[in-house]
PDB file of C-alpha atoms in Angstrom:
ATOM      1  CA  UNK A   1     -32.632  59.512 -66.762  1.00 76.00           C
ATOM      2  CA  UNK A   2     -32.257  57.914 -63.603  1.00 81.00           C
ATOM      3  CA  UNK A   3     -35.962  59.108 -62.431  1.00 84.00           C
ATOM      4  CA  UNK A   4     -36.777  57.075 -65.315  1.00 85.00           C
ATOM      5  CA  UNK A   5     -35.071  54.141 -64.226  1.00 88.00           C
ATOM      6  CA  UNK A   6     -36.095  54.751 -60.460  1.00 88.00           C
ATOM      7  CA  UNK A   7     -39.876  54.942 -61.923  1.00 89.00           C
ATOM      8  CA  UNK A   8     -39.628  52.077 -63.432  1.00 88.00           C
ATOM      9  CA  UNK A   9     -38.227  50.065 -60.570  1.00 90.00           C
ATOM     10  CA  UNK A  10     -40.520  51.033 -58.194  1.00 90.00           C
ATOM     11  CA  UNK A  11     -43.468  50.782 -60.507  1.00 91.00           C
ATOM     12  CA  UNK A  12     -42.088  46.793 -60.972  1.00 92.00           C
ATOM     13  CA  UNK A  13     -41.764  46.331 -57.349  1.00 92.00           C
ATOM     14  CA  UNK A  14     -45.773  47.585 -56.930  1.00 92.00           C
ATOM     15  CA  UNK A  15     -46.651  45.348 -59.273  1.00 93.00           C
ATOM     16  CA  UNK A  16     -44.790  42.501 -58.238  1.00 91.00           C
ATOM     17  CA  UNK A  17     -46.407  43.141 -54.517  1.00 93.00           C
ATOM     18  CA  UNK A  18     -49.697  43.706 -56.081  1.00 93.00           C
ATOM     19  CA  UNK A  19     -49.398  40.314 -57.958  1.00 93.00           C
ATOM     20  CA  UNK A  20     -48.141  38.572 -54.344  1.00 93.00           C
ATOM     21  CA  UNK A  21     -51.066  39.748 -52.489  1.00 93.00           C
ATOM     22  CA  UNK A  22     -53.595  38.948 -55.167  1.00 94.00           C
ATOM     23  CA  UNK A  23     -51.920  35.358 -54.975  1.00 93.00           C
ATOM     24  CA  UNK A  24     -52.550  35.583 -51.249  1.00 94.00           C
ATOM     25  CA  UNK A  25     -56.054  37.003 -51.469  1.00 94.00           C
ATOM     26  CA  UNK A  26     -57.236  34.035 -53.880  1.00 94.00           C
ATOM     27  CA  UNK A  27     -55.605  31.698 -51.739  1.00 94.00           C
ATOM     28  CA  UNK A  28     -57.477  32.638 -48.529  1.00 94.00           C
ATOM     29  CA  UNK A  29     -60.782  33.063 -50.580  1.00 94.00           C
ATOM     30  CA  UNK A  30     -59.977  28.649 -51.603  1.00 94.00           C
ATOM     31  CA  UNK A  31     -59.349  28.033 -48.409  1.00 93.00           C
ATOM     32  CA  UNK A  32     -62.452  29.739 -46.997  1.00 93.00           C
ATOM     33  CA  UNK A  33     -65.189  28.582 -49.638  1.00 92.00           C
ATOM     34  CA  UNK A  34     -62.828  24.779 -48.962  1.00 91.00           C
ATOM     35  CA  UNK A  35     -63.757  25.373 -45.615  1.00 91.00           C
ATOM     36  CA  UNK A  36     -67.268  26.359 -45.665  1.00 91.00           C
ATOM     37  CA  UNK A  37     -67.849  23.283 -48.350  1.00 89.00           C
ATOM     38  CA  UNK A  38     -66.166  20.528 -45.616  1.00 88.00           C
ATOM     39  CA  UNK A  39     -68.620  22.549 -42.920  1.00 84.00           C
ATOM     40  CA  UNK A  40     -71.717  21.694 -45.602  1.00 82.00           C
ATOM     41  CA  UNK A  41     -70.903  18.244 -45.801  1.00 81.00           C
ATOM     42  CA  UNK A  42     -70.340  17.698 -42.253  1.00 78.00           C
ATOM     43  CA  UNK A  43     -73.823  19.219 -41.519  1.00 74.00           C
ATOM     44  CA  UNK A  44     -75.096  16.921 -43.929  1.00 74.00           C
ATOM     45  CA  UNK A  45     -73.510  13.623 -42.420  1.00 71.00           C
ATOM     46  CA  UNK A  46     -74.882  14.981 -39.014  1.00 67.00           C
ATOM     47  CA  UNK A  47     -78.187  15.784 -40.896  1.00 63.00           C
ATOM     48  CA  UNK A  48     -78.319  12.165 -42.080  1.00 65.00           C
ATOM     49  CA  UNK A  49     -77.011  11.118 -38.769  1.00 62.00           C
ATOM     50  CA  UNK A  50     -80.410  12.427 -37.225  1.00 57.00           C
ATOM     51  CA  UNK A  51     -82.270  11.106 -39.755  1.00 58.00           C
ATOM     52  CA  UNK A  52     -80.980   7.475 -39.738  1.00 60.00           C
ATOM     53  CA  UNK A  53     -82.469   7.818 -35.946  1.00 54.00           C
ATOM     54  CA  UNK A  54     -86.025   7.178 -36.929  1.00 53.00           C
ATOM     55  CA  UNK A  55     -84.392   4.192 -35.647  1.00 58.00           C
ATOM     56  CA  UNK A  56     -85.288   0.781 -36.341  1.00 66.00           C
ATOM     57  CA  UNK A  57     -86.526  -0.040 -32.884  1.00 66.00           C
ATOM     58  CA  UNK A  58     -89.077   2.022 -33.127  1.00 72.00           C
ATOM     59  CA  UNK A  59     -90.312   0.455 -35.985  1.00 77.00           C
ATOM     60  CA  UNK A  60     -89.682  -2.502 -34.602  1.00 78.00           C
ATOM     61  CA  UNK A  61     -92.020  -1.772 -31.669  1.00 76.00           C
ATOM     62  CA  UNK A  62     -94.821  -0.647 -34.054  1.00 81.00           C
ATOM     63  CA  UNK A  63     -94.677  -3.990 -35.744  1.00 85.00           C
ATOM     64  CA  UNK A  64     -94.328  -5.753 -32.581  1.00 84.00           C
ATOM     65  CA  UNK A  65     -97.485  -4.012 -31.448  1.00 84.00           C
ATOM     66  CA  UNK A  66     -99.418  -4.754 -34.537  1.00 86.00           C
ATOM     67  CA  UNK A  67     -98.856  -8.511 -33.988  1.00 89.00           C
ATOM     68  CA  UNK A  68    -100.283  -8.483 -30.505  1.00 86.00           C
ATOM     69  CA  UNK A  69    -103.264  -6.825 -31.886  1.00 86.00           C
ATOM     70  CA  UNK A  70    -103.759  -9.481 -34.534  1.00 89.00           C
ATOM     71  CA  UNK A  71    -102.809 -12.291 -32.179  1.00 90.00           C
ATOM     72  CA  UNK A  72    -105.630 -10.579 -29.965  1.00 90.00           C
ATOM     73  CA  UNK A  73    -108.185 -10.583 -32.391  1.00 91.00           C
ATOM     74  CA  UNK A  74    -108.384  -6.730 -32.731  1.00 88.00           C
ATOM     75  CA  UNK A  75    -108.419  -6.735 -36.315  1.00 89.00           C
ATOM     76  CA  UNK A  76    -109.606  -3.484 -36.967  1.00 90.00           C
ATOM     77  CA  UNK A  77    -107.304  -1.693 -34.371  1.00 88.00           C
ATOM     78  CA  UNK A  78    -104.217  -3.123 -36.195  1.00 90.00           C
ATOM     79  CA  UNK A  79    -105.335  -2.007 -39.519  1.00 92.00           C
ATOM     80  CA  UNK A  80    -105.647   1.536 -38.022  1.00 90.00           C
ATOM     81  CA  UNK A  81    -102.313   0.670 -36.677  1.00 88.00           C
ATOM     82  CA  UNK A  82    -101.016  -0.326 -39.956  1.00 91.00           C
ATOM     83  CA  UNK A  83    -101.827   2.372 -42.063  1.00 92.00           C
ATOM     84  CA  UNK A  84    -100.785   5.222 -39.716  1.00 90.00           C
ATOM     85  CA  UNK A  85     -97.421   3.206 -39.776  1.00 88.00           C
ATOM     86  CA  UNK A  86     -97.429   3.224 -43.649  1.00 90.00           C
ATOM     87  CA  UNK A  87     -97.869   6.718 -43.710  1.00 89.00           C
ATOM     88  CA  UNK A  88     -95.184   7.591 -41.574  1.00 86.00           C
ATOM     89  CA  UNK A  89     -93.018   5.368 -43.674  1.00 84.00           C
ATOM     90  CA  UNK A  90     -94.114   7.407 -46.852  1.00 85.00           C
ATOM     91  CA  UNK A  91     -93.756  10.802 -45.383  1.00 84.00           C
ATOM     92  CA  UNK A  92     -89.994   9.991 -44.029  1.00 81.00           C
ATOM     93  CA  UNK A  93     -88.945   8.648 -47.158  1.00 78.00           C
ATOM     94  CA  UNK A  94     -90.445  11.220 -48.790  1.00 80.00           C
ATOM     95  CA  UNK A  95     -89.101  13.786 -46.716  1.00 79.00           C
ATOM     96  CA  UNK A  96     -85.251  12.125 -46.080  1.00 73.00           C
ATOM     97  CA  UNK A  97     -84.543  12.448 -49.447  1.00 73.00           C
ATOM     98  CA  UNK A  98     -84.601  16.376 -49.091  1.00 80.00           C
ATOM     99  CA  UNK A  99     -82.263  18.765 -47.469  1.00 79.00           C
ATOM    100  CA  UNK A 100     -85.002  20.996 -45.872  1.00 86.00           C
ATOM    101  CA  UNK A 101     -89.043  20.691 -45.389  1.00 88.00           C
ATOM    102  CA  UNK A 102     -91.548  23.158 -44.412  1.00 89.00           C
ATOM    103  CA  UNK A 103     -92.668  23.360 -41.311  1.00 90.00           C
ATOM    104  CA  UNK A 104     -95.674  22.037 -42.537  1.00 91.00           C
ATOM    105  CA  UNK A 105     -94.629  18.643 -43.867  1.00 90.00           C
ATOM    106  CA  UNK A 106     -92.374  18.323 -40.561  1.00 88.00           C
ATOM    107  CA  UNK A 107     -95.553  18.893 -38.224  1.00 90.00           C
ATOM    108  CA  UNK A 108     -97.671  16.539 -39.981  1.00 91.00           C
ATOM    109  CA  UNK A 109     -94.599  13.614 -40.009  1.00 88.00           C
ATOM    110  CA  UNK A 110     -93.957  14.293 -36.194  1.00 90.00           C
ATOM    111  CA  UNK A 111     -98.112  14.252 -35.866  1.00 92.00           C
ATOM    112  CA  UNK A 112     -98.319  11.223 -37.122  1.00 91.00           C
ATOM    113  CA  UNK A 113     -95.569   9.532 -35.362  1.00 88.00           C
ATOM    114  CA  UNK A 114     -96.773  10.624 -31.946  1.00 91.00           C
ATOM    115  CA  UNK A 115    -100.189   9.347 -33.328  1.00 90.00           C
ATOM    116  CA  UNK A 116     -98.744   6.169 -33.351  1.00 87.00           C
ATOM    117  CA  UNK A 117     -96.949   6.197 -30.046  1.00 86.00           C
ATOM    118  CA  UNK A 118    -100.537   7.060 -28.915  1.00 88.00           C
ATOM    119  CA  UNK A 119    -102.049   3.722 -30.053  1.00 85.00           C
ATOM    120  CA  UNK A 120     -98.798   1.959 -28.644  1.00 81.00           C
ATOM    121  CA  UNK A 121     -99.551   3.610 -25.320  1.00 81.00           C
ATOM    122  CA  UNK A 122    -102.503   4.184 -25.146  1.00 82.00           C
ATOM    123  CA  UNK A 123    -104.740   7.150 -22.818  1.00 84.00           C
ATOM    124  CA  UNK A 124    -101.960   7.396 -20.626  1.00 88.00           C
ATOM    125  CA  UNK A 125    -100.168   9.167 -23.395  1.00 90.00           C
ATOM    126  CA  UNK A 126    -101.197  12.873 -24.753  1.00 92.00           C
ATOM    127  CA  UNK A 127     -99.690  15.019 -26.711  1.00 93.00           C
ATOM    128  CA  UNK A 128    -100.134  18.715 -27.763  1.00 93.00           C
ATOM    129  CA  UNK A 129     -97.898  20.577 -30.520  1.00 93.00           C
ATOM    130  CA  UNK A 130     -98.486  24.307 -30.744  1.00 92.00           C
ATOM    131  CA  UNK A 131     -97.280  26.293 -33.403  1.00 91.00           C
ATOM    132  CA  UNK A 132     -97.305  30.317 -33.302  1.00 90.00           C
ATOM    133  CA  UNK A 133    -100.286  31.701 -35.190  1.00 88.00           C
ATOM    134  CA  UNK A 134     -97.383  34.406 -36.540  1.00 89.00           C
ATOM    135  CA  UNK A 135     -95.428  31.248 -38.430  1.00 88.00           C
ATOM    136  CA  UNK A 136     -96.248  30.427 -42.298  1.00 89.00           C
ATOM    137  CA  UNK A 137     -95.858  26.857 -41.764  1.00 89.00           C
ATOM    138  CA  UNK A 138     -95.787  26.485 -45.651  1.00 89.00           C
ATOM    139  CA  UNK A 139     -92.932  28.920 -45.712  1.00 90.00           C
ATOM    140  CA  UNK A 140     -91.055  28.144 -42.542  1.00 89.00           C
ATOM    141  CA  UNK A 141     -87.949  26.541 -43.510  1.00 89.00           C
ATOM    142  CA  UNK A 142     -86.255  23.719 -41.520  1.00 87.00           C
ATOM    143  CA  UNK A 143     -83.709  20.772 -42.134  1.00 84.00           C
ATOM    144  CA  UNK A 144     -86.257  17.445 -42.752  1.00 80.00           C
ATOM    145  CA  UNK A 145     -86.341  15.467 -39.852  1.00 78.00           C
ATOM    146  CA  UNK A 146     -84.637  17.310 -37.352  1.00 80.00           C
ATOM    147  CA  UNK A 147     -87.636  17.302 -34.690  1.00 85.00           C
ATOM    148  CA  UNK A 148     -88.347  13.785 -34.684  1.00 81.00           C
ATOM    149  CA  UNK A 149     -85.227  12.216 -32.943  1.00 80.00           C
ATOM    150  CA  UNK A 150     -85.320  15.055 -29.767  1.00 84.00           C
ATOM    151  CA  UNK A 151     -89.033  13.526 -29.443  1.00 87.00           C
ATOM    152  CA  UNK A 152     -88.574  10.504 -29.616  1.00 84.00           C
ATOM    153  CA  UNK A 153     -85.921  11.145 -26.815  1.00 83.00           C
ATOM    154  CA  UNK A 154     -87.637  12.849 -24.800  1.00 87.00           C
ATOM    155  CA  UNK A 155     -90.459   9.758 -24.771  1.00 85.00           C
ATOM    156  CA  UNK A 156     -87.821   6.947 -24.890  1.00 82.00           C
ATOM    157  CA  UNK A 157     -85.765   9.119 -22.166  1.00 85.00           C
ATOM    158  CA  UNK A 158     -87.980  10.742 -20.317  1.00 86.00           C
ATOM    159  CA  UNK A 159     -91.689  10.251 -20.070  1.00 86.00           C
ATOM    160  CA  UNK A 160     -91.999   6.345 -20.836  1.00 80.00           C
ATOM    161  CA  UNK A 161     -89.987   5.731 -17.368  1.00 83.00           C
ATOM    162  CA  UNK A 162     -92.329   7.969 -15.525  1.00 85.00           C
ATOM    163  CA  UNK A 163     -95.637   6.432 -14.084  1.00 86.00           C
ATOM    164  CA  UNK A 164     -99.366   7.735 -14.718  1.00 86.00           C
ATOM    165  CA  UNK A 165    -100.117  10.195 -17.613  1.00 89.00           C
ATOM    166  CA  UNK A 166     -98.006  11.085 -19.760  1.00 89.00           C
ATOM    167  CA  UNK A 167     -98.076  14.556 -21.215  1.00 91.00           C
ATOM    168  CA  UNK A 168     -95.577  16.042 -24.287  1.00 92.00           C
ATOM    169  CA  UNK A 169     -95.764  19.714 -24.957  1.00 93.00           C
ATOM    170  CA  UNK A 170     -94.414  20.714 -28.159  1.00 93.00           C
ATOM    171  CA  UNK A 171     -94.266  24.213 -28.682  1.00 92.00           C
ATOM    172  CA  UNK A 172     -92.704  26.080 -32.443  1.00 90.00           C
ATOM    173  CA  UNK A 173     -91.770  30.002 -31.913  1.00 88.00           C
ATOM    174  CA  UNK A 174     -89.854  31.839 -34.232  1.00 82.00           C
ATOM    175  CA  UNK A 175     -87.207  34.106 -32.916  1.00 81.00           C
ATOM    176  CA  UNK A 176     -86.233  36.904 -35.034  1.00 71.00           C
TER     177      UNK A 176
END
């Protein structure tokens, strides 16, 4: 009788630590996938940090430059201008309005913003981007935008305050 009783105590006390853990366990689990969600949203906000760095003095250099060409009678040159500046527009809001991009769509927004810094500076500024013949550029995953601003950098930064040619290297390599 009391090995019943005993039994039945003990098998109450399992269970009632089983039940306390499993409480614990799902509790941990929220807080993890809580934590990993504020993590995705942060990333995000710093993701659409980057992107709001396409940043409006750029543009407003482009458009400044276009004026001087059509003060200076270079029509055609500022419709060149123009239209590589419209398509830059297009492909970043395009682009900004998703998460990632392949590698693909990112080379040929960051082509044809260096394009542009190219007829804003003219010979003295080259460029070369190489990507490794081993990447699938179409498959190549990336968050949109996130090349752009560390170029632009580097030009604003960097090469713009340095005299005579001007050279950016951009080199993609995928590691593992």
């Amino acid at each position: 009788y009391w090995l019943v009783i005993y039994a039945l105590v003990l098998a109450i006390v399992i269970s009632f630590l089983w039940w306390l853990r499993s409480i614990h366990l799902r509790r941990k689990f929220q807080r993890q996938l809580l934590q990993q969600q504020l993590s995705s949203e942060l990333a995000e906000a710093q993701l659409t940090a980057l992107r709001a760095q396409m940043n409006p003095h750029f543009m407003y250099n482009v458009l400044n430059s276009i004026q001087s060409l059509v003060y200076a009678n270079k029509h055609h040159e500022a419709s060149e201008y123009l239209g590589k500046f419209a398509q830059l527009t297009r492909l970043i809001l395009e682009l900004s309005s998703k998460e990632k991009t392949n590698l693909k769509q990112e080379f040929e927004m960051l082509s044809t913003y260096l394009d542009l810094e190219k007829m804003r500076f003219g010979d003295e500024f080259t460029y070369n981007i190489t990507i490794d013949s081993s990447i699938d550029m179409s498959y190549v995953q990336l968050p949109t935008l996130i090349v752009q601003p560390f170029v632009e950098n580097a030009l604003k930064h960097g090469l713009l305050h340095q005299s005579g040619p001007k050279n950016l290297q951009i080199s993609f390599h995928q590691n593992n």
